[in-house]
Amino acid sequence: MSDDWDTVTKIGSKSGGGAAQRETIVRGKAALNAAQRSGAIIATEKKFTAGNASNKSASSEGQRLTKVDRSDDIVAPQKLDTKIAEAIKNRRAQEGFKLTQAQLAQKVNAQANDIKLLESGTAIKNQALLNKVARVLKISPKTGEPLADRH
């Protein structure tokens, strides 16, 4: 038993000695079944990062979807705040803008129906579209308040 403390195990290709099996990555069900039949030691790991692994910041939407996956309830998608919806509708009708929904949609490269849903407050929150509309109407995309003209 005391010999165990004095021995050193070297792992790697330069250690010399025994021909140990190298770790292989199995892709596909058929290869996995073949490895199980041969009696090989099998370990599974789940990857949580996909795509660009250098992007370490997780989006809040991804965290929300993970929470939805873990729950049994049906979670409604986030809707646009009614205060912002009213601000879009009022600003579009103001003197100096006087845009129809179709004209505003054309300026932001969207469908007129998307603008209609934004103004009614029933649209699922689409931050990219909201930012475009806010830029054209010169309002804050977060509060809906008019922005001061910057000269």
PDB file of C-alpha atoms in Angstrom:
ATOM      1  CA  MET A   1       0.000   0.000   0.000  1.00  0.00           C
ATOM      2  CA  SER A   2       2.848   2.412   0.740  1.00  0.00           C
ATOM      3  CA  ASP A   3       4.143   1.882  -2.814  1.00  0.00           C
ATOM      4  CA  ASP A   4       1.067   3.701  -4.171  1.00  0.00           C
ATOM      5  CA  TRP A   5       2.279   6.979  -2.697  1.00  0.00           C
ATOM      6  CA  ASP A   6       5.635   6.735  -4.454  1.00  0.00           C
ATOM      7  CA  THR A   7       4.388   5.880  -7.953  1.00  0.00           C
ATOM      8  CA  VAL A   8       3.766   8.527 -10.577  1.00  0.00           C
ATOM      9  CA  THR A   9       1.336   8.052 -13.448  1.00  0.00           C
ATOM     10  CA  LYS A  10       2.094   9.947 -16.617  1.00  0.00           C
ATOM     11  CA  ILE A  11      -0.700  10.539 -19.075  1.00  0.00           C
ATOM     12  CA  GLY A  12      -0.088  11.614 -22.629  1.00  0.00           C
ATOM     13  CA  SER A  13       1.668  10.597 -25.826  1.00  0.00           C
ATOM     14  CA  LYS A  14       5.193  11.391 -24.571  1.00  0.00           C
ATOM     15  CA  SER A  15       4.924   9.349 -21.401  1.00  0.00           C
ATOM     16  CA  GLY A  16       6.209   6.194 -23.088  1.00  0.00           C
ATOM     17  CA  GLY A  17       4.826   2.852 -22.188  1.00  0.00           C
ATOM     18  CA  GLY A  18       1.339   1.357 -22.452  1.00  0.00           C
ATOM     19  CA  ALA A  19      -0.840   1.964 -25.421  1.00  0.00           C
ATOM     20  CA  ALA A  20      -3.949   3.523 -23.878  1.00  0.00           C
ATOM     21  CA  GLN A  21      -7.000   4.188 -25.979  1.00  0.00           C
ATOM     22  CA  ARG A  22      -7.437   7.798 -26.965  1.00  0.00           C
ATOM     23  CA  GLU A  23     -10.614   9.650 -26.245  1.00  0.00           C
ATOM     24  CA  THR A  24     -12.817   9.937 -29.310  1.00  0.00           C
ATOM     25  CA  ILE A  25     -15.881  11.994 -29.977  1.00  0.00           C
ATOM     26  CA  VAL A  26     -18.764   9.958 -31.301  1.00  0.00           C
ATOM     27  CA  ARG A  27     -21.233  11.650 -33.608  1.00  0.00           C
ATOM     28  CA  GLY A  28     -24.384   9.839 -34.531  1.00  0.00           C
ATOM     29  CA  LYS A  29     -26.558   7.125 -33.044  1.00  0.00           C
ATOM     30  CA  ALA A  30     -24.940   4.254 -34.989  1.00  0.00           C
ATOM     31  CA  ALA A  31     -21.439   5.067 -33.718  1.00  0.00           C
ATOM     32  CA  LEU A  32     -22.732   5.378 -30.165  1.00  0.00           C
ATOM     33  CA  ASN A  33     -24.421   1.975 -30.369  1.00  0.00           C
ATOM     34  CA  ALA A  34     -21.228   0.411 -31.765  1.00  0.00           C
ATOM     35  CA  ALA A  35     -19.192   1.847 -28.883  1.00  0.00           C
ATOM     36  CA  GLN A  36     -21.700   0.479 -26.362  1.00  0.00           C
ATOM     37  CA  ARG A  37     -21.554  -2.997 -27.957  1.00  0.00           C
ATOM     38  CA  SER A  38     -17.739  -3.022 -27.833  1.00  0.00           C
ATOM     39  CA  GLY A  39     -17.812  -2.304 -24.095  1.00  0.00           C
ATOM     40  CA  ALA A  40     -16.061   1.065 -24.312  1.00  0.00           C
ATOM     41  CA  ILE A  41     -16.408   3.559 -21.512  1.00  0.00           C
ATOM     42  CA  ILE A  42     -18.909   6.180 -22.577  1.00  0.00           C
ATOM     43  CA  ALA A  43     -19.325   9.658 -21.103  1.00  0.00           C
ATOM     44  CA  THR A  44     -21.777  12.247 -22.338  1.00  0.00           C
ATOM     45  CA  GLU A  45     -21.454  15.997 -22.057  1.00  0.00           C
ATOM     46  CA  LYS A  46     -23.975  18.639 -22.995  1.00  0.00           C
ATOM     47  CA  LYS A  47     -22.727  21.781 -24.680  1.00  0.00           C
ATOM     48  CA  PHE A  48     -24.443  24.951 -23.565  1.00  0.00           C
ATOM     49  CA  THR A  49     -22.690  27.397 -25.857  1.00  0.00           C
ATOM     50  CA  ALA A  50     -23.486  27.422 -29.520  1.00  0.00           C
ATOM     51  CA  GLY A  51     -22.094  29.439 -32.355  1.00  0.00           C
ATOM     52  CA  ASN A  52     -19.500  31.992 -31.398  1.00  0.00           C
ATOM     53  CA  ALA A  53     -18.073  30.754 -28.078  1.00  0.00           C
ATOM     54  CA  SER A  54     -16.215  34.030 -27.539  1.00  0.00           C
ATOM     55  CA  ASN A  55     -19.538  35.804 -27.015  1.00  0.00           C
ATOM     56  CA  LYS A  56     -19.852  35.234 -23.279  1.00  0.00           C
ATOM     57  CA  SER A  57     -22.647  37.671 -22.611  1.00  0.00           C
ATOM     58  CA  ALA A  58     -25.960  35.867 -22.507  1.00  0.00           C
ATOM     59  CA  SER A  59     -28.951  37.797 -23.699  1.00  0.00           C
ATOM     60  CA  SER A  60     -31.855  38.290 -21.334  1.00  0.00           C
ATOM     61  CA  GLU A  61     -34.170  36.812 -23.964  1.00  0.00           C
ATOM     62  CA  GLY A  62     -32.174  33.572 -23.887  1.00  0.00           C
ATOM     63  CA  GLN A  63     -32.417  33.495 -20.108  1.00  0.00           C
ATOM     64  CA  ARG A  64     -36.161  34.093 -20.316  1.00  0.00           C
ATOM     65  CA  LEU A  65     -36.541  31.241 -22.792  1.00  0.00           C
ATOM     66  CA  THR A  66     -34.562  28.939 -20.505  1.00  0.00           C
ATOM     67  CA  LYS A  67     -36.928  29.849 -17.701  1.00  0.00           C
ATOM     68  CA  VAL A  68     -39.875  29.092 -19.980  1.00  0.00           C
ATOM     69  CA  ASP A  69     -38.357  25.704 -20.855  1.00  0.00           C
ATOM     70  CA  ARG A  70     -38.064  24.784 -17.201  1.00  0.00           C
ATOM     71  CA  SER A  71     -41.606  25.742 -16.278  1.00  0.00           C
ATOM     72  CA  ASP A  72     -44.780  23.878 -17.091  1.00  0.00           C
ATOM     73  CA  ASP A  73     -46.830  27.052 -17.467  1.00  0.00           C
ATOM     74  CA  ILE A  74     -47.515  28.802 -20.719  1.00  0.00           C
ATOM     75  CA  VAL A  75     -45.776  32.166 -20.574  1.00  0.00           C
ATOM     76  CA  ALA A  76     -47.143  34.924 -22.775  1.00  0.00           C
ATOM     77  CA  PRO A  77     -44.608  36.798 -24.923  1.00  0.00           C
ATOM     78  CA  GLN A  78     -43.723  40.326 -23.862  1.00  0.00           C
ATOM     79  CA  LYS A  79     -46.048  42.963 -25.274  1.00  0.00           C
ATOM     80  CA  LEU A  80     -45.257  46.572 -26.069  1.00  0.00           C
ATOM     81  CA  ASP A  81     -46.000  49.059 -23.286  1.00  0.00           C
ATOM     82  CA  THR A  82     -49.293  50.872 -23.956  1.00  0.00           C
ATOM     83  CA  LYS A  83     -47.691  54.217 -23.027  1.00  0.00           C
ATOM     84  CA  ILE A  84     -45.177  53.804 -25.862  1.00  0.00           C
ATOM     85  CA  ALA A  85     -47.930  52.650 -28.232  1.00  0.00           C
ATOM     86  CA  GLU A  86     -49.952  55.796 -27.491  1.00  0.00           C
ATOM     87  CA  ALA A  87     -46.854  57.970 -27.927  1.00  0.00           C
ATOM     88  CA  ILE A  88     -46.219  56.475 -31.386  1.00  0.00           C
ATOM     89  CA  LYS A  89     -49.835  57.053 -32.417  1.00  0.00           C
ATOM     90  CA  ASN A  90     -49.921  60.644 -31.125  1.00  0.00           C
ATOM     91  CA  ARG A  91     -46.530  61.620 -32.541  1.00  0.00           C
ATOM     92  CA  ARG A  92     -47.393  60.225 -35.988  1.00  0.00           C
ATOM     93  CA  ALA A  93     -50.532  62.403 -36.064  1.00  0.00           C
ATOM     94  CA  GLN A  94     -48.776  65.595 -34.874  1.00  0.00           C
ATOM     95  CA  GLU A  95     -48.189  68.567 -37.131  1.00  0.00           C
ATOM     96  CA  GLY A  96     -44.775  68.258 -38.723  1.00  0.00           C
ATOM     97  CA  PHE A  97     -44.977  64.484 -39.035  1.00  0.00           C
ATOM     98  CA  LYS A  98     -48.509  63.806 -40.375  1.00  0.00           C
ATOM     99  CA  LEU A  99     -47.681  60.281 -41.543  1.00  0.00           C
ATOM    100  CA  THR A 100     -50.105  57.515 -42.307  1.00  0.00           C
ATOM    101  CA  GLN A 101     -49.336  54.042 -40.965  1.00  0.00           C
ATOM    102  CA  ALA A 102     -48.348  52.978 -44.489  1.00  0.00           C
ATOM    103  CA  GLN A 103     -45.988  55.948 -44.923  1.00  0.00           C
ATOM    104  CA  LEU A 104     -44.355  55.288 -41.551  1.00  0.00           C
ATOM    105  CA  ALA A 105     -44.038  51.599 -42.416  1.00  0.00           C
ATOM    106  CA  GLN A 106     -42.343  52.495 -45.694  1.00  0.00           C
ATOM    107  CA  LYS A 107     -39.858  54.782 -43.900  1.00  0.00           C
ATOM    108  CA  VAL A 108     -38.863  52.049 -41.432  1.00  0.00           C
ATOM    109  CA  ASN A 109     -38.963  49.263 -44.047  1.00  0.00           C
ATOM    110  CA  ALA A 110     -41.784  47.321 -42.370  1.00  0.00           C
ATOM    111  CA  GLN A 111     -45.342  46.222 -43.081  1.00  0.00           C
ATOM    112  CA  ALA A 112     -48.223  48.613 -42.382  1.00  0.00           C
ATOM    113  CA  ASN A 113     -49.795  45.883 -40.248  1.00  0.00           C
ATOM    114  CA  ASP A 114     -46.703  45.921 -37.975  1.00  0.00           C
ATOM    115  CA  ILE A 115     -47.227  49.652 -37.360  1.00  0.00           C
ATOM    116  CA  LYS A 116     -50.922  49.041 -36.676  1.00  0.00           C
ATOM    117  CA  LEU A 117     -50.047  46.385 -34.088  1.00  0.00           C
ATOM    118  CA  LEU A 118     -47.434  48.670 -32.515  1.00  0.00           C
ATOM    119  CA  GLU A 119     -49.953  51.489 -32.125  1.00  0.00           C
ATOM    120  CA  SER A 120     -52.643  49.224 -30.702  1.00  0.00           C
ATOM    121  CA  GLY A 121     -50.228  47.801 -28.120  1.00  0.00           C
ATOM    122  CA  THR A 122     -50.950  44.200 -29.118  1.00  0.00           C
ATOM    123  CA  ALA A 123     -47.644  43.698 -30.927  1.00  0.00           C
ATOM    124  CA  ILE A 124     -45.052  41.345 -29.506  1.00  0.00           C
ATOM    125  CA  LYS A 125     -42.115  43.501 -28.444  1.00  0.00           C
ATOM    126  CA  ASN A 126     -39.737  43.898 -31.395  1.00  0.00           C
ATOM    127  CA  GLN A 127     -36.948  46.181 -30.223  1.00  0.00           C
ATOM    128  CA  ALA A 128     -35.390  46.595 -33.677  1.00  0.00           C
ATOM    129  CA  LEU A 129     -38.662  47.841 -35.211  1.00  0.00           C
ATOM    130  CA  LEU A 130     -39.373  49.994 -32.178  1.00  0.00           C
ATOM    131  CA  ASN A 131     -35.940  51.647 -32.465  1.00  0.00           C
ATOM    132  CA  LYS A 132     -36.523  52.416 -36.174  1.00  0.00           C
ATOM    133  CA  VAL A 133     -39.967  53.918 -35.519  1.00  0.00           C
ATOM    134  CA  ALA A 134     -38.624  55.942 -32.591  1.00  0.00           C
ATOM    135  CA  ARG A 135     -35.789  57.313 -34.744  1.00  0.00           C
ATOM    136  CA  VAL A 136     -38.194  58.434 -37.493  1.00  0.00           C
ATOM    137  CA  LEU A 137     -40.675  59.980 -35.037  1.00  0.00           C
ATOM    138  CA  LYS A 138     -37.906  61.400 -32.810  1.00  0.00           C
ATOM    139  CA  ILE A 139     -39.187  59.812 -29.606  1.00  0.00           C
ATOM    140  CA  SER A 140     -37.484  57.753 -26.931  1.00  0.00           C
ATOM    141  CA  PRO A 141     -37.919  53.995 -27.602  1.00  0.00           C
ATOM    142  CA  LYS A 142     -37.954  53.349 -23.836  1.00  0.00           C
ATOM    143  CA  THR A 143     -40.342  56.021 -22.558  1.00  0.00           C
ATOM    144  CA  GLY A 144     -42.110  57.286 -25.687  1.00  0.00           C
ATOM    145  CA  GLU A 145     -41.361  60.902 -24.782  1.00  0.00           C
ATOM    146  CA  PRO A 146     -40.327  63.312 -27.570  1.00  0.00           C
ATOM    147  CA  LEU A 147     -36.598  63.851 -27.947  1.00  0.00           C
ATOM    148  CA  ALA A 148     -35.168  67.357 -27.949  1.00  0.00           C
ATOM    149  CA  ASP A 149     -33.854  68.434 -31.338  1.00  0.00           C
ATOM    150  CA  ARG A 150     -30.068  68.324 -31.380  1.00  0.00           C
ATOM    151  CA  HIS A 151     -28.472  71.047 -33.414  1.00  0.00           C
TER     152      HIS A 151
END
